[in-house]
GROMACS .gro file of C-alpha atoms in nm:
model
  303
    1MET     CA    1  -6.712  -3.542   4.759
    2ALA     CA    2  -6.376  -3.439   4.827
    3ALA     CA    3  -6.385  -3.231   4.508
    4LYS     CA    4  -6.706  -3.075   4.630
    5SER     CA    5  -6.576  -2.977   4.961
    6ILE     CA    6  -6.299  -2.852   4.781
    7ILE     CA    7  -6.466  -2.619   4.548
    8GLY     CA    8  -6.709  -2.545   4.900
    9SER     CA    9  -6.484  -2.411   5.074
   10PHE     CA   10  -6.401  -2.101   4.935
   11SER     CA   11  -6.652  -1.831   4.956
   12SER     CA   12  -6.719  -1.524   4.629
   13HIS     CA   13  -6.538  -1.315   4.924
   14GLY     CA   14  -6.256  -1.573   4.939
   15ALA     CA   15  -6.352  -1.623   5.364
   16ALA     CA   16  -6.360  -1.927   5.518
   17GLN     CA   17  -6.735  -2.027   5.557
   18PRO     CA   18  -6.851  -2.197   5.921
   19GLY     CA   19  -6.917  -2.590   5.888
   20ILE     CA   20  -6.698  -2.630   5.611
   21PRO     CA   21  -6.367  -2.782   5.576
   22CYS     CA   22  -6.119  -2.482   5.395
   23LEU     CA   23  -5.821  -2.505   5.218
   24TYR     CA   24  -5.549  -2.231   5.313
   25ARG     CA   25  -5.298  -2.081   5.109
   26SER     CA   26  -4.987  -2.341   5.198
   27GLN     CA   27  -5.225  -2.646   5.165
   28VAL     CA   28  -5.347  -2.534   4.784
   29LEU     CA   29  -4.898  -2.400   4.668
   30PRO     CA   30  -4.777  -2.717   4.674
   31PHE     CA   31  -5.000  -2.866   4.418
   32LEU     CA   32  -5.016  -2.534   4.182
   33ALA     CA   33  -4.633  -2.472   4.222
   34PRO     CA   34  -4.551  -2.766   3.947
   35LEU     CA   35  -4.839  -2.639   3.700
   36THR     CA   36  -4.702  -2.289   3.694
   37THR     CA   37  -4.299  -2.420   3.607
   38ILE     CA   38  -4.463  -2.599   3.301
   39ARG     CA   39  -4.621  -2.296   3.205
   40ARG     CA   40  -4.377  -2.102   3.175
   41ALA     CA   41  -4.159  -2.309   3.098
   42SER     CA   42  -4.383  -2.407   2.743
   43GLY     CA   43  -4.413  -2.026   2.659
   44LEU     CA   44  -4.149  -1.952   2.544
   45SER     CA   45  -4.139  -1.799   2.213
   46LYS     CA   46  -3.900  -1.917   1.927
   47SER     CA   47  -3.819  -1.563   1.852
   48SER     CA   48  -3.700  -1.536   2.199
   49LYS     CA   49  -3.502  -1.832   2.167
   50THR     CA   50  -3.302  -1.700   1.836
   51SER     CA   51  -3.272  -1.379   1.991
   52LYS     CA   52  -3.085  -1.512   2.298
   53ALA     CA   53  -2.839  -1.731   2.055
   54ARG     CA   54  -2.789  -1.425   1.848
   55GLU     CA   55  -2.674  -1.281   2.195
   56ALA     CA   56  -2.438  -1.542   2.239
   57PRO     CA   57  -2.034  -1.393   2.183
   58THR     CA   58  -1.877  -1.539   1.878
   59LYS     CA   59  -1.539  -1.585   1.873
   60LYS     CA   60  -1.314  -1.289   1.710
   61LYS     CA   61  -1.098  -1.389   1.391
   62LYS     CA   62  -0.703  -1.296   1.432
   63ALA     CA   63  -0.601  -0.977   1.209
   64ARG     CA   64  -0.391  -1.090   0.987
   65THR     CA   65   0.016  -1.002   0.993
   66ASP     CA   66   0.114  -1.025   0.700
   67PHE     CA   67  -0.046  -0.863   0.328
   68LYS     CA   68  -0.274  -1.110   0.124
   69ARG     CA   69  -0.157  -1.237  -0.206
   70ASP     CA   70  -0.353  -1.412  -0.461
   71ASP     CA   71  -0.236  -1.748  -0.617
   72ILE     CA   72  -0.111  -1.694  -0.947
   73LYS     CA   73  -0.005  -2.062  -1.029
   74ASN     CA   74  -0.289  -2.109  -1.254
   75ALA     CA   75  -0.295  -1.692  -1.341
   76MET     CA   76  -0.210  -1.582  -1.728
   77GLN     CA   77   0.184  -1.485  -1.736
   78PHE     CA   78   0.358  -1.341  -1.997
   79SER     CA   79   0.723  -1.301  -2.161
   80LEU     CA   80   0.897  -0.979  -2.162
   81CYS     CA   81   0.789  -0.915  -2.548
   82ASP     CA   82   0.440  -1.030  -2.549
   83ALA     CA   83   0.361  -0.766  -2.233
   84MET     CA   84   0.491  -0.518  -2.442
   85ARG     CA   85   0.305  -0.581  -2.756
   86TYR     CA   86   0.009  -0.578  -2.559
   87ILE     CA   87   0.059  -0.288  -2.375
   88ARG     CA   88   0.159  -0.080  -2.689
   89ALA     CA   89  -0.182  -0.231  -2.838
   90PHE     CA   90  -0.331   0.010  -2.557
   91GLU     CA   91  -0.073   0.298  -2.626
   92VAL     CA   92  -0.226   0.332  -3.009
   93GLY     CA   93  -0.179   0.765  -3.108
   94ARG     CA   94   0.050   0.864  -2.778
   95GLN     CA   95   0.408   1.021  -2.857
   96PRO     CA   96   0.675   0.762  -2.717
   97THR     CA   97   0.793   0.998  -2.465
   98SER     CA   98   0.472   1.084  -2.286
   99SER     CA   99   0.342   0.723  -2.161
  100LYS     CA  100   0.599   0.499  -1.932
  101TYR     CA  101   0.661   0.159  -1.814
  102GLU     CA  102   0.606   0.059  -1.491
  103LEU     CA  103   0.708  -0.193  -1.299
  104HIS     CA  104   0.509  -0.363  -0.967
  105VAL     CA  105   0.647  -0.584  -0.748
  106SER     CA  106   0.403  -0.757  -0.529
  107LEU     CA  107   0.648  -0.849  -0.193
  108LYS     CA  108   0.504  -1.111   0.032
  109SER     CA  109   0.625  -0.913   0.371
  110LEU     CA  110   0.464  -0.877   0.694
  111LYS     CA  111   0.257  -0.537   0.741
  112ASN     CA  112   0.428  -0.358   1.054
  113GLY     CA  113   0.765  -0.464   0.885
  114PRO     CA  114   1.047  -0.196   0.773
  115VAL     CA  115   1.004  -0.125   0.437
  116VAL     CA  116   1.236  -0.107   0.099
  117ARG     CA  117   1.370   0.189  -0.039
  118ASN     CA  118   1.631   0.349  -0.237
  119ARG     CA  119   1.719   0.567  -0.514
  120LEU     CA  120   1.823   0.391  -0.849
  121ARG     CA  121   1.997   0.531  -1.212
  122LEU     CA  122   1.916   0.303  -1.441
  123THR     CA  123   2.135   0.248  -1.769
  124ASN     CA  124   1.904   0.383  -2.028
  125PRO     CA  125   1.713   0.700  -1.812
  126VAL     CA  126   1.295   0.684  -1.776
  127ASP     CA  127   1.274   1.079  -1.745
  128THR     CA  128   1.591   1.318  -1.767
  129SER     CA  129   1.378   1.680  -1.811
  130GLN     CA  130   1.392   1.682  -1.379
  131ARG     CA  131   1.435   1.988  -1.234
  132ILE     CA  132   1.709   1.979  -0.957
  133CYS     CA  133   1.740   2.239  -0.658
  134VAL     CA  134   2.048   2.299  -0.454
  135ILE     CA  135   2.090   2.461  -0.127
  136CYS     CA  136   2.427   2.604  -0.072
  137PRO     CA  137   2.550   2.959  -0.070
  138PRO     CA  138   2.557   3.174  -0.386
  139ASP     CA  139   2.820   3.231  -0.589
  140SER     CA  140   3.094   3.040  -0.457
  141PRO     CA  141   3.258   2.734  -0.581
  142ILE     CA  142   3.050   2.487  -0.448
  143ALA     CA  143   2.677   2.650  -0.655
  144ALA     CA  144   2.872   2.716  -0.967
  145ALA     CA  145   2.935   2.314  -1.008
  146ALA     CA  146   2.594   2.205  -0.914
  147ILE     CA  147   2.490   2.445  -1.228
  148LYS     CA  148   2.752   2.270  -1.442
  149ALA     CA  149   2.640   1.925  -1.302
  150GLY     CA  150   2.285   2.016  -1.515
  151ALA     CA  151   2.103   2.210  -1.145
  152SER     CA  152   1.870   2.462  -1.210
  153LEU     CA  153   1.793   2.647  -0.947
  154VAL     CA  154   2.084   2.727  -0.710
  155GLY     CA  155   2.091   2.954  -0.332
  156GLU     CA  156   1.969   2.961   0.007
  157ASP     CA  157   1.724   3.275   0.095
  158THR     CA  158   1.597   3.285  -0.287
  159VAL     CA  159   1.535   2.971  -0.251
  160PHE     CA  160   1.364   2.992   0.089
  161ASP     CA  161   1.134   3.246  -0.009
  162ALA     CA  162   1.038   3.146  -0.325
  163VAL     CA  163   0.919   2.788  -0.148
  164LYS     CA  164   0.753   3.058   0.100
  165GLU     CA  165   0.609   3.208  -0.165
  166GLY     CA  166   0.426   2.889  -0.318
  167ARG     CA  167   0.657   2.882  -0.611
  168ILE     CA  168   0.823   2.582  -0.653
  169GLU     CA  169   1.023   2.488  -0.899
  170PHE     CA  170   1.163   2.142  -0.935
  171GLU     CA  171   1.139   1.818  -0.886
  172ARG     CA  172   1.459   1.747  -0.666
  173CYS     CA  173   1.571   1.885  -0.382
  174ILE     CA  174   1.983   1.883  -0.284
  175CYS     CA  175   2.149   2.084   0.084
  176HIS     CA  176   2.518   2.122   0.161
  177SER     CA  177   2.588   1.951   0.446
  178ASP     CA  178   2.745   2.355   0.546
  179SER     CA  179   2.356   2.508   0.459
  180LEU     CA  180   2.164   2.261   0.655
  181GLN     CA  181   2.125   2.445   0.947
  182LYS     CA  182   2.018   2.800   0.743
  183LEU     CA  183   1.765   2.563   0.635
  184SER     CA  184   1.629   2.402   0.991
  185LYS     CA  185   1.607   2.771   1.038
  186ALA     CA  186   1.379   2.881   0.744
  187ASN     CA  187   1.133   2.635   0.871
  188LEU     CA  188   1.063   2.487   0.537
  189GLY     CA  189   0.959   2.062   0.639
  190ARG     CA  190   0.584   2.154   0.625
  191ILE     CA  191   0.582   2.277   0.276
  192LEU     CA  192   0.844   2.049   0.088
  193GLY     CA  193   0.813   1.754   0.369
  194PRO     CA  194   0.449   1.647   0.204
  195ARG     CA  195   0.617   1.666  -0.153
  196GLY     CA  196   0.837   1.494  -0.100
  197LEU     CA  197   1.156   1.760  -0.129
  198MET     CA  198   1.239   1.835   0.250
  199PRO     CA  199   1.610   1.721   0.232
  200SER     CA  200   1.780   1.488   0.461
  201ALA     CA  201   2.053   1.333   0.548
  202LYS     CA  202   1.831   0.955   0.601
  203THR     CA  203   1.722   0.944   0.218
  204GLY     CA  204   2.056   1.088   0.093
  205THR     CA  205   1.979   1.455   0.017
  206VAL     CA  206   2.219   1.652   0.268
  207VAL     CA  207   2.573   1.572   0.116
  208LYS     CA  208   2.911   1.743   0.086
  209ASP     CA  209   2.962   1.646  -0.338
  210VAL     CA  210   2.636   1.790  -0.452
  211ALA     CA  211   2.790   1.759  -0.801
  212ASN     CA  212   2.826   1.375  -0.798
  213SER     CA  213   2.482   1.389  -0.621
  214VAL     CA  214   2.308   1.582  -0.941
  215ARG     CA  215   2.454   1.384  -1.212
  216ASN     CA  216   2.363   1.073  -1.028
  217MET     CA  217   2.027   1.232  -0.972
  218ILE     CA  218   1.967   1.355  -1.339
  219GLY     CA  219   1.756   1.013  -1.505
  220GLY     CA  220   1.687   0.829  -1.152
  221SER     CA  221   1.388   0.687  -1.007
  222GLU     CA  222   1.281   0.647  -0.683
  223TYR     CA  223   1.094   0.301  -0.563
  224ARG     CA  224   0.933   0.261  -0.204
  225GLU     CA  225   0.736   0.002  -0.079
  226ARG     CA  226   0.374   0.101  -0.029
  227LEU     CA  227   0.119  -0.192   0.138
  228GLY     CA  228   0.386  -0.423   0.044
  229VAL     CA  229   0.401  -0.340  -0.329
  230VAL     CA  230   0.732  -0.154  -0.521
  231ARG     CA  231   0.667   0.091  -0.812
  232MET     CA  232   0.907   0.221  -1.012
  233ALA     CA  233   0.869   0.375  -1.366
  234VAL     CA  234   1.128   0.094  -1.587
  235GLY     CA  235   1.079   0.246  -1.928
  236GLN     CA  236   0.980   0.514  -2.240
  237LEU     CA  237   0.732   0.381  -2.395
  238GLY     CA  238   1.004   0.362  -2.677
  239PHE     CA  239   1.240   0.151  -2.591
  240THR     CA  240   1.341  -0.162  -2.735
  241PRO     CA  241   1.306  -0.479  -2.567
  242GLU     CA  242   1.621  -0.410  -2.499
  243GLN     CA  243   1.670  -0.143  -2.304
  244MET     CA  244   1.339  -0.287  -2.076
  245GLN     CA  245   1.549  -0.588  -2.010
  246GLN     CA  246   1.829  -0.431  -1.904
  247ASN     CA  247   1.622  -0.173  -1.704
  248ILE     CA  248   1.422  -0.400  -1.506
  249LYS     CA  249   1.743  -0.646  -1.456
  250GLU     CA  250   1.885  -0.368  -1.284
  251PHE     CA  251   1.594  -0.224  -1.086
  252MET     CA  252   1.545  -0.625  -0.951
  253GLY     CA  253   1.850  -0.650  -0.856
  254GLY     CA  254   1.875  -0.337  -0.697
  255LEU     CA  255   1.579  -0.415  -0.498
  256LYS     CA  256   1.722  -0.798  -0.379
  257ARG     CA  257   2.006  -0.647  -0.266
  258ASP     CA  258   1.830  -0.422  -0.113
  259MET     CA  259   1.603  -0.682   0.089
  260SER     CA  260   1.938  -0.896   0.172
  261LEU     CA  261   2.083  -0.582   0.397
  262LEU     CA  262   1.778  -0.601   0.612
  263SER     CA  263   1.729  -0.787   0.943
  264ASP     CA  264   1.780  -1.127   0.970
  265LYS     CA  265   1.465  -1.165   1.148
  266ILE     CA  266   1.237  -0.933   0.852
  267THR     CA  267   1.220  -1.208   0.547
  268LYS     CA  268   1.039  -1.077   0.235
  269GLU     CA  269   0.941  -1.253  -0.042
  270ILE     CA  270   0.877  -1.206  -0.434
  271HIS     CA  271   0.498  -1.254  -0.533
  272GLU     CA  272   0.463  -1.145  -0.833
  273VAL     CA  273   0.590  -0.900  -1.073
  274VAL     CA  274   0.382  -0.690  -1.321
  275LEU     CA  275   0.453  -0.449  -1.632
  276SER     CA  276   0.223  -0.204  -1.693
  277SER     CA  277   0.193   0.159  -1.873
  278THR     CA  278   0.041   0.456  -1.825
  279ASN     CA  279  -0.264   0.365  -1.993
  280SER     CA  280  -0.296   0.021  -1.989
  281PRO     CA  281  -0.366  -0.281  -1.725
  282GLY     CA  282  -0.099  -0.521  -1.611
  283PHE     CA  283   0.098  -0.809  -1.727
  284THR     CA  284   0.207  -1.050  -1.464
  285LEU     CA  285   0.556  -1.161  -1.589
  286ASN     CA  286   0.690  -1.473  -1.632
  287GLY     CA  287   1.054  -1.411  -1.631
  288ASP     CA  288   1.138  -1.516  -2.023
  289PHE     CA  289   1.213  -1.251  -2.260
  290LYS     CA  290   1.080  -1.390  -2.543
  291SER     CA  291   0.818  -1.670  -2.584
  292PRO     CA  292   0.778  -1.925  -2.893
  293THR     CA  293   0.476  -1.709  -3.073
  294SER     CA  294   0.652  -1.337  -2.969
  295VAL     CA  295   0.708  -1.103  -3.265
  296SER     CA  296   1.048  -0.982  -3.359
  297THR     CA  297   1.214  -0.725  -3.168
  298ARG     CA  298   1.287  -0.502  -3.425
  299GLU     CA  299   0.866  -0.528  -3.460
  300LEU     CA  300   0.887  -0.419  -3.107
  301ALA     CA  301   1.166  -0.158  -3.188
  302THR     CA  302   0.999   0.060  -3.429
  303PHE     CA  303   0.697   0.253  -3.275
   0.00000   0.00000   0.00000
């Protein structure tokens, strides 16, 4: 009977009829409210839950402050003679002076730390065909001494004009300290700078004794750390194992000295040393000169 009175309490237009009990909205809503809440909760789809999970913020990984290095404990490593033997197999048919041995030294180093750079003249020069330009007063004793030491081009205004015209016929450039002001006024930095040829006191190419600098540059090589790796040519393909050993020792000794001169707060460690050539892959060196299975050095000395 109660159910019949509830159903019959509303007409088709929703108005109350006289003589029949009526339930107002305020009386009906408390009964319908729980049902409405349950219906909404059960209406959440699986896709909406997944999208909310995706929107949840994830923790960002901290950026590395040093360069990532691979573990070389289980990597194949070679003696110097074995590495030279395999490298020469990749260079068959090439002239002994056309390809170079290159040493790649991987360092454990910070990304934003100072880099190691220097110039080194090896006992067995790798490239003796470098053309050196000396900026100094022409027809002066300084120019005469530079030419005698091996410079291929000397002068001031003639050199400046040739560079501006795009005729850069040299691989190294030295400036005498008295000609530095003229060099600055010539505004050649935008041309020589990107090529690494602009003389500066920081790189040791603005000097007073140009003749001595020219002699040291002939056969010398530069190295600079890039992305935690130092690369430098250490020999020609026709070098003997003994010559290669001597050059590598000198290069590694100079590199270690440069690293020791850095600040005490900056530490750099040698992680891996790789020997390669112009057309060969790299071979990790183990520090030995020969292995029990190495061929004789006489065979490697003949190319």
